Structures are given as structure tokens and as C-alpha cells.
mmCIF file of C-alpha atoms in Angstrom:
data_model
loop_
_atom_site.group_PDB
_atom_site.id
_atom_site.type_symbol
_atom_site.label_atom_id
_atom_site.label_comp_id
_atom_site.label_asym_id
_atom_site.label_seq_id
_atom_site.Cartn_x
_atom_site.Cartn_y
_atom_site.Cartn_z
ATOM 1 C CA MET M 21 93.753 -40.915 188.149
ATOM 2 C CA ALA M 22 93.080 -40.190 191.802
ATOM 3 C CA SER M 23 93.543 -36.612 192.855
ATOM 4 C CA ARG M 24 96.147 -35.939 195.484
ATOM 5 C CA GLU M 25 95.096 -33.562 198.177
ATOM 6 C CA PRO M 26 97.809 -31.279 199.457
ATOM 7 C CA ARG M 27 99.010 -32.360 202.867
ATOM 8 C CA ASP M 28 100.527 -30.294 205.594
ATOM 9 C CA GLU M 29 103.858 -32.082 205.687
ATOM 10 C CA ALA M 30 107.005 -30.765 207.186
ATOM 11 C CA PRO M 31 109.670 -30.078 204.583
ATOM 12 C CA PRO M 32 112.516 -32.594 204.463
ATOM 13 C CA HIS M 33 115.353 -31.982 206.870
ATOM 14 C CA TYR M 34 117.736 -31.108 204.042
ATOM 15 C CA ASP M 35 120.466 -30.052 206.434
ATOM 16 C CA LEU M 36 120.533 -33.461 208.145
ATOM 17 C CA ILE M 37 120.058 -35.348 204.892
ATOM 18 C CA GLU M 38 123.038 -33.565 203.381
ATOM 19 C CA LEU M 39 125.128 -33.934 206.525
ATOM 20 C CA LEU M 40 124.482 -37.687 206.363
ATOM 21 C CA PHE M 41 125.589 -37.738 202.714
ATOM 22 C CA PHE M 42 128.786 -35.822 203.453
ATOM 23 C CA ALA M 43 129.544 -37.740 206.657
ATOM 24 C CA TYR M 44 129.129 -41.036 204.815
ATOM 25 C CA ARG M 45 131.278 -39.794 201.924
ATOM 26 C CA ASP M 46 134.153 -38.983 204.261
ATOM 27 C CA PHE M 47 133.569 -42.016 206.521
ATOM 28 C CA VAL M 48 134.077 -44.395 203.593
ATOM 29 C CA ALA M 49 136.814 -42.365 201.875
ATOM 30 C CA ASP M 50 139.466 -43.435 204.377
ATOM 31 C CA PRO M 51 138.930 -47.184 203.868
ATOM 32 C CA ASP M 52 138.351 -46.697 200.132
ATOM 33 C CA ARG M 53 141.945 -45.476 199.797
ATOM 34 C CA ILE M 54 143.222 -48.570 201.614
ATOM 35 C CA LEU M 55 140.943 -50.931 199.675
ATOM 36 C CA ALA M 56 142.225 -49.488 196.388
ATOM 37 C CA GLU M 57 145.731 -50.735 197.319
ATOM 38 C CA TYR M 58 144.302 -54.279 197.226
ATOM 39 C CA GLY M 59 142.005 -53.834 194.248
ATOM 40 C CA PHE M 60 138.994 -54.179 196.545
ATOM 41 C CA GLY M 61 135.836 -52.127 196.897
ATOM 42 C CA ARG M 62 133.206 -51.366 199.489
ATOM 43 C CA ALA M 63 131.522 -54.754 199.128
ATOM 44 C CA HIS M 64 134.805 -56.411 200.124
ATOM 45 C CA HIS M 65 135.005 -54.071 203.105
ATOM 46 C CA ARG M 66 131.516 -54.964 204.319
ATOM 47 C CA VAL M 67 132.188 -58.696 204.015
ATOM 48 C CA LEU M 68 135.520 -58.426 205.822
ATOM 49 C CA HIS M 69 133.984 -56.260 208.540
ATOM 50 C CA PHE M 70 131.122 -58.581 209.414
ATOM 51 C CA VAL M 71 133.093 -61.809 209.070
ATOM 52 C CA ASP M 72 135.801 -60.343 211.319
ATOM 53 C CA ARG M 73 133.236 -59.180 213.882
ATOM 54 C CA HIS M 74 131.315 -62.478 213.792
ATOM 55 C CA PRO M 75 133.641 -65.429 213.114
ATOM 56 C CA GLY M 76 131.697 -68.491 212.023
ATOM 57 C CA LEU M 77 129.026 -66.447 210.261
ATOM 58 C CA THR M 78 127.151 -68.471 207.646
ATOM 59 C CA ILE M 79 126.683 -67.286 204.100
ATOM 60 C CA ALA M 80 122.923 -67.084 204.720
ATOM 61 C CA GLU M 81 123.482 -64.860 207.772
ATOM 62 C CA LEU M 82 125.867 -62.641 205.824
ATOM 63 C CA LEU M 83 123.324 -62.303 203.005
ATOM 64 C CA ASP M 84 120.714 -61.276 205.559
ATOM 65 C CA ILE M 85 123.022 -58.638 207.076
ATOM 66 C CA LEU M 86 124.220 -57.143 203.789
ATOM 67 C CA ARG M 87 120.946 -57.401 201.872
ATOM 68 C CA ILE M 88 122.735 -58.112 198.614
ATOM 69 C CA THR M 89 122.122 -60.801 196.031
ATOM 70 C CA LYS M 90 123.743 -64.189 196.376
ATOM 71 C CA GLN M 91 125.446 -63.544 193.036
ATOM 72 C CA SER M 92 127.026 -60.307 194.304
ATOM 73 C CA LEU M 93 128.199 -61.950 197.513
ATOM 74 C CA ASN M 94 129.604 -64.969 195.658
ATOM 75 C CA ARG M 95 131.770 -62.777 193.431
ATOM 76 C CA VAL M 96 133.225 -60.812 196.361
ATOM 77 C CA LEU M 97 133.571 -63.841 198.628
ATOM 78 C CA LYS M 98 135.322 -65.833 195.893
ATOM 79 C CA GLU M 99 137.937 -63.078 195.528
ATOM 80 C CA LEU M 100 138.466 -62.810 199.284
ATOM 81 C CA ILE M 101 138.813 -66.580 199.657
ATOM 82 C CA GLU M 102 141.124 -66.979 196.641
ATOM 83 C CA GLN M 103 143.371 -64.162 197.850
ATOM 84 C CA GLY M 104 143.604 -65.591 201.367
ATOM 85 C CA TYR M 105 141.546 -63.068 203.355
ATOM 86 C CA ILE M 106 138.565 -65.285 204.220
ATOM 87 C CA ALA M 107 138.477 -68.982 205.084
ATOM 88 C CA GLN M 108 135.421 -71.155 204.638
ATOM 89 C CA ARG M 109 134.703 -74.408 206.456
ATOM 90 C CA THR M 110 131.824 -76.833 206.569
ATOM 91 C CA GLY M 111 129.417 -76.536 209.491
ATOM 92 C CA THR M 112 129.601 -79.201 212.180
ATOM 93 C CA SER M 113 125.877 -79.525 212.932
ATOM 94 C CA ASP M 114 124.756 -78.934 209.339
ATOM 95 C CA ARG M 115 127.273 -79.841 206.653
ATOM 96 C CA ARG M 116 125.393 -77.669 204.118
ATOM 97 C CA HIS M 117 126.420 -74.537 206.026
ATOM 98 C CA ARG M 118 129.594 -72.750 205.041
ATOM 99 C CA LEU M 119 131.096 -70.984 208.041
ATOM 100 C CA LEU M 120 133.211 -67.941 207.292
ATOM 101 C CA THR M 121 136.182 -66.628 209.236
ATOM 102 C CA CYS M 122 138.915 -64.141 208.508
ATOM 103 C CA THR M 123 142.391 -65.502 208.015
ATOM 104 C CA PRO M 124 145.137 -63.659 209.923
ATOM 105 C CA GLN M 125 145.700 -61.622 206.726
ATOM 106 C CA GLY M 126 141.976 -60.858 206.490
ATOM 107 C CA ARG M 127 141.749 -59.918 210.152
ATOM 108 C CA ALA M 128 144.699 -57.549 209.778
ATOM 109 C CA LEU M 129 143.045 -55.806 206.830
ATOM 110 C CA ALA M 130 139.648 -55.649 208.578
ATOM 111 C CA GLN M 131 141.309 -54.152 211.653
ATOM 112 C CA ARG M 132 143.214 -51.633 209.548
ATOM 113 C CA LEU M 133 139.962 -50.504 207.901
ATOM 114 C CA ALA M 134 138.103 -50.343 211.220
ATOM 115 C CA GLY M 135 141.042 -48.438 212.688
ATOM 116 C CA VAL M 136 140.762 -45.528 210.263
ATOM 117 C CA GLN M 137 137.005 -45.352 210.669
ATOM 118 C CA GLY M 138 137.298 -45.637 214.441
ATOM 119 C CA GLU M 139 139.781 -42.775 214.463
ATOM 120 C CA ARG M 140 137.330 -40.593 212.514
ATOM 121 C CA VAL M 141 134.595 -41.406 215.054
ATOM 122 C CA ARG M 142 136.966 -40.700 217.984
ATOM 123 C CA ARG M 143 137.947 -37.333 216.502
ATOM 124 C CA ALA M 144 134.314 -36.366 215.983
ATOM 125 C CA LEU M 145 133.352 -37.382 219.522
ATOM 126 C CA ALA M 146 136.323 -35.474 220.924
ATOM 127 C CA GLU M 147 135.157 -32.408 219.015
ATOM 128 C CA VAL M 148 131.487 -32.549 220.066
ATOM 129 C CA GLY M 149 132.036 -34.108 223.485
ATOM 130 C CA PRO M 150 131.562 -37.637 224.778
ATOM 131 C CA ALA M 151 128.099 -36.792 226.128
ATOM 132 C CA LEU M 152 126.793 -36.897 222.545
ATOM 133 C CA ARG M 153 127.908 -40.516 221.963
ATOM 134 C CA GLU M 154 124.750 -42.025 223.444
ATOM 135 C CA PRO M 155 122.299 -39.703 221.642
ATOM 136 C CA ALA M 156 124.188 -40.255 218.369
ATOM 137 C CA GLY M 157 123.820 -44.014 218.789
ATOM 138 C CA ARG M 158 120.130 -43.661 219.543
ATOM 139 C CA PHE M 159 119.658 -41.411 216.492
ATOM 140 C CA LEU M 160 121.411 -43.862 214.181
ATOM 141 C CA LEU M 161 119.385 -46.771 215.549
ATOM 142 C CA ALA M 162 116.194 -44.752 215.055
ATOM 143 C CA MET M 163 117.140 -44.305 211.375
ATOM 144 C CA ILE M 164 116.832 -48.081 210.937
ATOM 145 C CA GLU M 165 113.427 -49.540 210.096
ATOM 146 C CA PRO M 166 111.623 -50.356 213.374
ATOM 147 C CA GLU M 167 111.203 -54.041 212.528
ATOM 148 C CA GLU M 168 114.983 -54.342 211.932
ATOM 149 C CA ARG M 169 116.207 -52.656 215.120
ATOM 150 C CA ALA M 170 116.143 -55.733 217.332
ATOM 151 C CA ALA M 171 118.247 -57.757 214.890
ATOM 152 C CA VAL M 172 120.698 -54.885 214.431
ATOM 153 C CA SER M 173 120.967 -54.372 218.195
ATOM 154 C CA ARG M 174 121.687 -58.079 218.702
ATOM 155 C CA LEU M 175 124.191 -58.086 215.850
ATOM 156 C CA ILE M 176 126.228 -55.176 217.164
ATOM 157 C CA GLY M 177 126.300 -56.691 220.617
ATOM 158 C CA GLY M 178 124.039 -54.606 222.760
ATOM 159 C CA GLY M 179 120.793 -52.848 222.925
ATOM 160 C CA ASP M 180 117.335 -54.043 223.671
ATOM 161 C CA PRO M 181 116.426 -57.244 221.807
ATOM 162 C CA SER M 182 112.826 -55.979 221.667
ATOM 163 C CA GLY M 183 113.854 -53.380 219.090
ATOM 164 C CA GLU M 184 113.030 -50.453 221.355
ATOM 165 C CA ILE M 185 115.522 -47.629 221.163
ATOM 166 C CA PRO M 186 117.736 -48.250 224.194
ATOM 167 C CA ALA M 187 118.616 -45.625 226.765
ATOM 168 C CA GLU M 188 122.273 -46.548 226.281
ATOM 169 C CA SER M 189 123.904 -46.756 222.902
ATOM 170 C CA PRO M 190 124.517 -50.274 221.581
ATOM 171 C CA LEU M 191 127.383 -48.930 219.521
ATOM 172 C CA GLY M 192 131.055 -49.375 220.155
ATOM 173 C CA THR M 193 131.315 -52.921 221.499
ATOM 174 C CA PRO M 194 134.784 -54.433 221.155
ATOM 175 C CA ALA M 195 135.459 -56.451 218.003
ATOM 176 C CA GLY M 196 134.233 -60.003 218.096
ATOM 177 C CA THR M 197 131.743 -59.521 220.938
ATOM 178 C CA GLY M 198 128.618 -58.855 218.925
ATOM 179 C CA ALA M 199 125.775 -61.338 219.011
ATOM 180 C CA ARG M 200 124.834 -63.257 215.906
ATOM 181 C CA PRO M 201 121.853 -62.085 213.826
#
């Protein structure tokens, strides 16, 4: 067994780690209450969100965004399709592709969920001041693995495609305007 030499490492930023846990807990609590009315969970929310934001998304692209197994996605997608929230059509250039879009019912639910989360973000920004919006966006982007930043920036519709942390926040683009992954 190799001996481990003690290293002079900074202690974890427990305050920020815990703030992220609590912020996430409350950020998802609002939509969780709505999703429970439909018998849906967070996986349904994520699928609805990204399909609403990026109509025509392929299943392969959605798998890449969500980083879940095909089996997990199939279960959730089947429920959303059967209940009329997501529509699936065959690709025009490649008939093997299944292109996903929200139905009007699915779009309404996705917008309702985004509305409660958007309101939480608006309240927080009003409390801390709009000047912190850009640094908050930069911080969140910096939390993402460096090799993933370019794809995330393109997906959310802004930012530097090189993956560098942009001077302006890529967050907050209007629904449906984000670039494809």
C-alpha cells in the first residue's frame, strides 16, 4: 500500500457546499409540488424542460444532455408521450432519428414549472441586486467541468463556444432560443 503524504490542501468550502444543497432543495421543491399533481418526478421535469427549450431535440441529444441511461429515459419519455405531453416524429434527413417536441399540454406544464423557478430566481436577484446576476452565471458555469462548458454555453443559448468563462452570463435567454448541443 502506498503511503499518502499529507498535503497542504484548503479545507472544503462547507458554507458554499451547504448553500448549494439548500438552494437546490428549495429550487426543486416548487416544481416538485406541481409535478406531484401529475404523478411525475424530477426526471419528467428535466425532459419537459429541455424538449420545451429545444423543440426537435433527438433522443440521442437528450441522452447527452441529461446523462442518464437509455432505459431511464425510455420509461419517462413513454409516460410523457402516452399522457400527451411530448410528441415524437421521425426525422426528415435521417428516418432513424426521433424528434421530440412538447404538445401544447406539455408546453403549458413546462412553462408552469419554469415559471415557479424563474420567480424564485427573480426574488433572489431582487434581494441581492441585479449586479450579481452576471457573476452568479459565471460562478455556475465555472462549476461545470471545463470540457463541458462550451456545449453547455451553446445549449443555453449564449456564452463563448470555446468553453471559456464569458464576461457576460449566458444564463437567462428566452425560452426556445438556445442553441442545440
